[in-house]
Amino acid sequence: MLTVGRISIDLYCDQIGADWHAASTFSKAVGGSPTNVAIAAARLGHAAALFTKVGADPFGEVAIRELRGFGVDTRFLGMAQIGVTPLAFATLAPPEDPQLLFRREPPVPDLQLHSDEVDEDTVRDVPLLWISGGALSAEPSASTVEAMLCARGRRAHTILDLDYRPTFWRSRAEASARIGAAVEHATVAVGNREECSVAVGSDDPHEAAQRLLGRGVALAIVKLGGDGVLLATGTERTLIPPPAIKVLCGLGAGDAFGGALCHGLLSGWSHERTVAFANAAGGIVASRLLCSAAMPYEREVLELMEASPA
């Protein structure tokens, strides 16, 4: 599988519940949603590659080394000669809704992606392509991603993570236009209520799912936080309840969900089993502090599923 989009060094406040004023020490880890999705899938046994760029600086070197340590294929990971590796600071105040501060100074390396940096055969033939909506937020990355989706020709599995971060965009209208257009090329779309609203104009889970399906998506997944996950196809609607866990850090749960979703799809599982497994994987990461290092192994996810009430 190949994931496309942002990368950063994440700095997590070690003091649980401390706000920005009380925070005193931070722990670092490689991060960025599509980066963590690749890490999560690699930990679940898949050959996962990441298409992105870091800055030519020490944090860029740290990111590359950590990715290789996690078993992620870095052949499509470049080092931009201008721009610095982004940072993302997080305080866990409160733990279930961490506060984020992005330091992404233009030109941002992970938005300097060009079409000739991944061969078209790989784009077309890789069994699973994961596109982050954030990669559409600026050029040249936006045009590169759009070209990749066109070359892909809506082959399964083409997954669009609706992934909306307001600070990455010049306007919500621009995000709606570009992410909404990308839906037309996806076989699977996944996002929370707000991200669905940006992409298809509704934050009502069932209506959003219907609109995603109406644009040709085969599987629509709407994440509902503590209320679970809605999965929808042309013939089914299923609400998957959340696992029974104590939240330590809400960051990274969606990325673990994404990597586990890829695992289920590549394994040929039913949609219900796939999303239930992904939901449990997200729950495990929510019960841990860091994102990348917290990604679970398959046995851990299966154990949680067995322990959770039906």
Tab-separated table of C-alpha atoms in Angstrom:
chain	number	residue	atom	x	y	z
A	1	MET	CA	0.000	0.000	0.000
A	2	LEU	CA	1.014	3.621	-0.538
A	3	THR	CA	-0.049	6.582	1.595
A	4	VAL	CA	0.289	10.189	0.477
A	5	GLY	CA	0.469	13.379	2.517
A	6	ARG	CA	1.846	15.117	5.531
A	7	ILE	CA	4.642	14.259	7.902
A	8	SER	CA	5.863	16.021	11.023
A	9	ILE	CA	7.672	15.634	14.275
A	10	ASP	CA	5.029	15.541	17.000
A	11	LEU	CA	5.823	16.906	20.454
A	12	TYR	CA	3.456	15.670	23.184
A	13	CYS	CA	3.229	17.323	26.577
A	14	ASP	CA	4.246	14.809	29.246
A	15	GLN	CA	1.968	16.390	31.853
A	16	ILE	CA	-1.489	14.877	31.328
A	17	GLY	CA	-4.156	17.563	31.695
A	18	ALA	CA	-1.699	20.478	31.590
A	19	ASP	CA	-2.546	23.425	29.364
A	20	TRP	CA	-0.013	25.447	27.360
A	21	HIS	CA	0.962	27.503	30.419
A	22	ALA	CA	1.499	24.503	32.684
A	23	ALA	CA	3.252	22.310	30.100
A	24	SER	CA	6.926	21.885	30.917
A	25	THR	CA	8.320	18.884	29.016
A	26	PHE	CA	7.461	17.241	25.692
A	27	SER	CA	8.201	13.847	24.102
A	28	LYS	CA	8.893	13.623	20.383
A	29	ALA	CA	7.746	11.134	17.755
A	30	VAL	CA	7.308	11.048	14.003
A	31	GLY	CA	3.731	11.924	13.054
A	32	GLY	CA	1.290	13.243	10.486
A	33	SER	CA	-1.870	11.327	9.651
A	34	PRO	CA	-0.856	9.476	6.438
A	35	THR	CA	2.546	8.808	8.013
A	36	ASN	CA	0.927	7.157	11.015
A	37	VAL	CA	-1.464	5.204	8.771
A	38	ALA	CA	1.551	3.704	7.002
A	39	ILE	CA	3.175	2.885	10.353
A	40	ALA	CA	-0.028	1.277	11.618
A	41	ALA	CA	-0.385	-0.876	8.496
A	42	ALA	CA	3.278	-1.910	8.613
A	43	ARG	CA	2.849	-3.007	12.221
A	44	LEU	CA	-0.093	-5.128	11.076
A	45	GLY	CA	2.168	-6.917	8.601
A	46	HIS	CA	1.729	-5.013	5.343
A	47	ALA	CA	4.276	-3.616	2.907
A	48	ALA	CA	3.539	0.082	3.399
A	49	ALA	CA	5.260	2.959	1.595
A	50	LEU	CA	4.851	6.695	2.168
A	51	PHE	CA	5.002	9.470	-0.451
A	52	THR	CA	5.988	12.713	1.259
A	53	LYS	CA	8.942	15.026	1.925
A	54	VAL	CA	10.803	16.271	4.975
A	55	GLY	CA	13.173	19.187	5.352
A	56	ALA	CA	16.944	18.843	5.044
A	57	ASP	CA	17.355	19.271	8.801
A	58	PRO	CA	17.878	17.115	11.908
A	59	PHE	CA	14.153	16.549	12.440
A	60	GLY	CA	13.873	15.314	8.843
A	61	GLU	CA	16.629	12.807	9.558
A	62	VAL	CA	14.843	11.722	12.754
A	63	ALA	CA	11.605	11.167	10.835
A	64	ILE	CA	13.270	9.026	8.168
A	65	ARG	CA	15.118	6.920	10.739
A	66	GLU	CA	11.960	6.336	12.788
A	67	LEU	CA	9.956	5.338	9.720
A	68	ARG	CA	12.567	2.792	8.700
A	69	GLY	CA	12.586	1.481	12.255
A	70	PHE	CA	8.832	0.915	12.002
A	71	GLY	CA	9.311	-0.990	8.732
A	72	VAL	CA	7.848	1.661	6.423
A	73	ASP	CA	9.240	1.754	2.872
A	74	THR	CA	10.853	5.181	2.356
A	75	ARG	CA	11.727	4.945	-1.346
A	76	PHE	CA	9.200	7.735	-2.103
A	77	LEU	CA	10.204	9.906	0.850
A	78	GLY	CA	12.209	12.892	-0.356
A	79	MET	CA	14.223	15.586	1.396
A	80	ALA	CA	13.275	19.075	0.206
A	81	GLN	CA	16.122	21.528	-0.199
A	82	ILE	CA	13.964	24.426	0.967
A	83	GLY	CA	11.606	24.469	3.928
A	84	VAL	CA	11.896	22.833	7.340
A	85	THR	CA	10.296	19.672	8.698
A	86	PRO	CA	6.943	20.641	10.285
A	87	LEU	CA	6.330	20.388	14.016
A	88	ALA	CA	3.058	19.645	15.800
A	89	PHE	CA	2.753	20.412	19.517
A	90	ALA	CA	0.031	18.818	21.635
A	91	THR	CA	-1.265	19.315	25.159
A	92	LEU	CA	-3.637	16.799	26.674
A	93	ALA	CA	-6.041	19.259	28.213
A	94	PRO	CA	-8.396	17.454	28.226
A	95	PRO	CA	-6.919	14.048	27.191
A	96	GLU	CA	-9.932	13.101	25.041
A	97	ASP	CA	-9.709	16.372	23.089
A	98	PRO	CA	-6.022	17.376	22.848
A	99	GLN	CA	-5.080	20.908	21.826
A	100	LEU	CA	-2.839	21.102	18.757
A	101	LEU	CA	-0.477	23.771	17.519
A	102	PHE	CA	0.965	23.233	14.037
A	103	ARG	CA	4.219	24.887	12.994
A	104	ARG	CA	4.207	24.511	9.224
A	105	GLU	CA	6.294	27.293	7.760
A	106	PRO	CA	6.036	27.708	3.968
A	107	PRO	CA	7.315	26.268	1.797
A	108	VAL	CA	6.144	23.144	3.617
A	109	PRO	CA	8.173	20.126	2.419
A	110	ASP	CA	5.254	17.667	2.454
A	111	LEU	CA	3.354	19.915	0.047
A	112	GLN	CA	6.236	19.970	-2.453
A	113	LEU	CA	5.192	16.718	-4.107
A	114	HIS	CA	5.599	16.282	-7.877
A	115	SER	CA	4.016	13.771	-10.235
A	116	ASP	CA	7.328	12.420	-11.533
A	117	GLU	CA	8.419	11.355	-8.045
A	118	VAL	CA	6.251	8.224	-8.050
A	119	ASP	CA	6.036	6.138	-11.218
A	120	GLU	CA	2.600	5.790	-12.787
A	121	ASP	CA	2.706	1.988	-12.676
A	122	THR	CA	2.962	2.093	-8.895
A	123	VAL	CA	0.130	4.607	-8.611
A	124	ARG	CA	-2.097	2.526	-10.883
A	125	ASP	CA	-1.238	-0.965	-9.641
A	126	VAL	CA	-0.566	-0.732	-5.910
A	127	PRO	CA	-3.296	-2.773	-4.162
A	128	LEU	CA	-4.245	0.140	-1.909
A	129	LEU	CA	-3.716	3.897	-2.298
A	130	TRP	CA	-4.438	6.145	0.709
A	131	ILE	CA	-4.853	9.855	-0.030
A	132	SER	CA	-4.988	12.452	2.726
A	133	GLY	CA	-7.304	15.400	2.045
A	134	GLY	CA	-4.688	17.718	3.496
A	135	ALA	CA	-2.422	16.928	0.545
A	136	LEU	CA	-4.903	18.854	-1.623
A	137	SER	CA	-4.491	22.078	0.347
A	138	ALA	CA	-1.644	23.641	-1.674
A	139	GLU	CA	0.391	23.322	-4.840
A	140	PRO	CA	2.209	21.465	-6.231
A	141	SER	CA	0.923	18.651	-4.002
A	142	ALA	CA	-2.735	19.269	-4.908
A	143	SER	CA	-2.216	18.841	-8.653
A	144	THR	CA	0.049	15.852	-8.054
A	145	VAL	CA	-2.589	14.094	-5.960
A	146	GLU	CA	-5.310	14.882	-8.489
A	147	ALA	CA	-3.132	13.406	-11.253
A	148	MET	CA	-2.537	10.292	-9.148
A	149	LEU	CA	-6.257	9.821	-8.639
A	150	CYS	CA	-6.925	10.202	-12.355
A	151	ALA	CA	-4.177	7.705	-13.202
A	152	ARG	CA	-5.602	5.304	-10.646
A	153	GLY	CA	-8.946	5.180	-12.457
A	154	ARG	CA	-10.925	4.408	-9.287
A	155	ARG	CA	-9.345	1.013	-8.882
A	156	ALA	CA	-10.010	-0.728	-5.569
A	157	HIS	CA	-8.788	0.131	-3.057
A	158	THR	CA	-8.561	3.913	-3.484
A	159	ILE	CA	-9.153	5.478	-0.072
A	160	LEU	CA	-9.740	9.169	0.545
A	161	ASP	CA	-9.236	10.333	4.115
A	162	LEU	CA	-11.368	13.490	4.200
A	163	ASP	CA	-8.826	14.897	6.717
A	164	TYR	CA	-9.772	18.562	7.128
A	165	ARG	CA	-7.553	20.881	9.191
A	166	PRO	CA	-8.798	24.490	8.827
A	167	THR	CA	-5.341	26.054	9.289
A	168	PHE	CA	-4.041	24.225	6.208
A	169	TRP	CA	-6.509	25.930	3.856
A	170	ARG	CA	-7.078	29.447	2.590
A	171	SER	CA	-10.825	28.955	3.011
A	172	ARG	CA	-13.391	26.307	3.858
A	173	ALA	CA	-14.937	26.806	0.408
A	174	GLU	CA	-11.656	25.888	-1.277
A	175	ALA	CA	-11.369	22.787	0.911
A	176	SER	CA	-14.925	21.776	0.036
A	177	ALA	CA	-14.266	22.137	-3.691
A	178	ARG	CA	-11.023	20.176	-3.772
A	179	ILE	CA	-11.840	17.450	-1.260
A	180	GLY	CA	-15.345	17.098	-2.680
A	181	ALA	CA	-13.946	16.665	-6.188
A	182	ALA	CA	-11.506	14.012	-4.958
A	183	VAL	CA	-14.432	11.964	-3.616
A	184	GLU	CA	-15.367	11.335	-7.257
A	185	HIS	CA	-12.194	9.210	-7.624
A	186	ALA	CA	-12.380	7.188	-4.397
A	187	THR	CA	-13.754	3.722	-3.699
A	188	VAL	CA	-13.679	4.330	0.069
A	189	ALA	CA	-14.169	7.621	1.922
A	190	VAL	CA	-13.603	8.053	5.650
A	191	GLY	CA	-14.042	11.086	7.894
A	192	ASN	CA	-15.708	12.552	10.950
A	193	ARG	CA	-18.867	14.672	10.927
A	194	GLU	CA	-17.109	17.970	10.213
A	195	GLU	CA	-14.961	16.453	7.487
A	196	CYS	CA	-18.058	15.005	5.830
A	197	SER	CA	-19.687	18.423	6.014
A	198	VAL	CA	-16.714	19.943	4.226
A	199	ALA	CA	-16.632	17.227	1.570
A	200	VAL	CA	-20.334	16.734	0.823
A	201	GLY	CA	-22.195	19.473	2.702
A	202	SER	CA	-23.817	17.530	5.554
A	203	ASP	CA	-22.713	16.595	9.064
A	204	ASP	CA	-25.679	14.286	9.594
A	205	PRO	CA	-24.057	10.818	9.533
A	206	HIS	CA	-26.687	9.049	7.444
A	207	GLU	CA	-27.151	11.911	5.006
A	208	ALA	CA	-23.388	12.365	4.652
A	209	ALA	CA	-22.952	8.654	3.984
A	210	GLN	CA	-25.709	8.749	1.381
A	211	ARG	CA	-24.088	11.708	-0.375
A	212	LEU	CA	-20.708	9.964	-0.429
A	213	LEU	CA	-22.315	6.859	-1.920
A	214	GLY	CA	-24.138	9.071	-4.402
A	215	ARG	CA	-20.773	10.248	-5.703
A	216	GLY	CA	-19.751	6.692	-6.472
A	217	VAL	CA	-17.957	5.649	-3.294
A	218	ALA	CA	-18.426	1.920	-2.597
A	219	LEU	CA	-17.860	2.207	1.165
A	220	ALA	CA	-18.569	5.326	3.229
A	221	ILE	CA	-17.295	5.498	6.813
A	222	VAL	CA	-18.414	8.259	9.170
A	223	LYS	CA	-16.570	8.418	12.492
A	224	LEU	CA	-18.799	9.488	15.401
A	225	GLY	CA	-16.310	9.692	18.267
A	226	GLY	CA	-17.771	8.219	21.437
A	227	ASP	CA	-20.859	7.091	19.518
A	228	GLY	CA	-18.897	4.670	17.344
A	229	VAL	CA	-18.606	4.459	13.561
A	230	LEU	CA	-21.238	4.321	10.830
A	231	LEU	CA	-20.403	2.226	7.785
A	232	ALA	CA	-22.546	2.423	4.688
A	233	THR	CA	-22.655	0.715	1.312
A	234	GLY	CA	-25.336	0.504	-1.341
A	235	THR	CA	-26.981	-2.338	0.588
A	236	GLU	CA	-26.100	-1.930	4.267
A	237	ARG	CA	-25.977	0.555	7.130
A	238	THR	CA	-24.237	-0.573	10.311
A	239	LEU	CA	-23.304	1.319	13.454
A	240	ILE	CA	-20.199	-0.138	15.082
A	241	PRO	CA	-20.080	0.736	18.808
A	242	PRO	CA	-16.883	2.068	20.367
A	243	PRO	CA	-14.617	-0.261	22.383
A	244	ALA	CA	-14.575	-0.019	26.166
A	245	ILE	CA	-11.350	1.893	26.883
A	246	LYS	CA	-10.126	4.706	29.114
A	247	VAL	CA	-8.911	7.591	26.957
A	248	LEU	CA	-5.396	8.803	27.703
A	249	CYS	CA	-4.715	10.690	24.461
A	250	GLY	CA	-7.228	11.166	21.653
A	251	LEU	CA	-4.495	11.886	19.110
A	252	GLY	CA	-3.596	9.093	16.706
A	253	ALA	CA	-6.759	7.054	17.209
A	254	GLY	CA	-7.983	7.983	13.731
A	255	ASP	CA	-4.632	7.035	12.209
A	256	ALA	CA	-4.685	3.636	13.907
A	257	PHE	CA	-8.244	3.266	12.604
A	258	GLY	CA	-6.950	4.038	9.103
A	259	GLY	CA	-4.098	1.543	9.180
A	260	ALA	CA	-6.404	-1.146	10.548
A	261	LEU	CA	-9.026	-0.308	7.909
A	262	CYS	CA	-6.382	-0.916	5.264
A	263	HIS	CA	-5.503	-4.215	6.964
A	264	GLY	CA	-9.086	-5.440	6.805
A	265	LEU	CA	-9.586	-4.383	3.186
A	266	LEU	CA	-6.328	-5.978	2.045
A	267	SER	CA	-7.204	-9.132	3.993
A	268	GLY	CA	-10.555	-9.424	2.207
A	269	TRP	CA	-12.640	-9.217	5.369
A	270	SER	CA	-16.294	-8.210	5.481
A	271	HIS	CA	-16.981	-4.504	5.914
A	272	GLU	CA	-18.416	-5.028	9.391
A	273	ARG	CA	-15.431	-7.022	10.624
A	274	THR	CA	-13.022	-4.558	9.018
A	275	VAL	CA	-14.570	-1.491	10.644
A	276	ALA	CA	-14.987	-3.211	14.022
A	277	PHE	CA	-11.295	-4.135	13.935
A	278	ALA	CA	-10.357	-0.588	12.933
A	279	ASN	CA	-12.503	0.843	15.715
A	280	ALA	CA	-10.769	-1.361	18.285
A	281	ALA	CA	-7.330	-0.399	16.955
A	282	GLY	CA	-8.246	3.265	17.335
A	283	GLY	CA	-9.392	2.614	20.884
A	284	ILE	CA	-6.064	1.039	21.800
A	285	VAL	CA	-4.116	4.073	20.614
A	286	ALA	CA	-6.506	6.414	22.439
A	287	SER	CA	-5.519	4.587	25.638
A	288	ARG	CA	-1.811	5.308	25.054
A	289	LEU	CA	0.283	8.480	24.976
A	290	LEU	CA	2.210	8.627	21.689
A	291	CYS	CA	0.771	7.928	18.225
A	292	SER	CA	3.356	6.194	16.052
A	293	ALA	CA	4.891	4.008	18.761
A	294	ALA	CA	1.411	3.205	20.093
A	295	MET	CA	0.128	1.521	16.931
A	296	PRO	CA	-1.108	-1.956	17.900
A	297	TYR	CA	-0.276	-5.423	16.669
A	298	GLU	CA	-3.081	-7.619	15.360
A	299	ARG	CA	-3.183	-9.835	18.463
A	300	GLU	CA	-3.726	-6.783	20.695
A	301	VAL	CA	-6.681	-5.649	18.616
A	302	LEU	CA	-8.256	-9.094	18.549
A	303	GLU	CA	-7.862	-9.396	22.338
A	304	LEU	CA	-9.694	-6.081	22.846
A	305	MET	CA	-12.461	-7.151	20.473
A	306	GLU	CA	-12.927	-10.389	22.399
A	307	ALA	CA	-13.009	-8.540	25.722
A	308	SER	CA	-15.470	-5.865	24.594
A	309	PRO	CA	-19.200	-6.507	24.992
A	310	ALA	CA	-21.038	-7.295	21.762
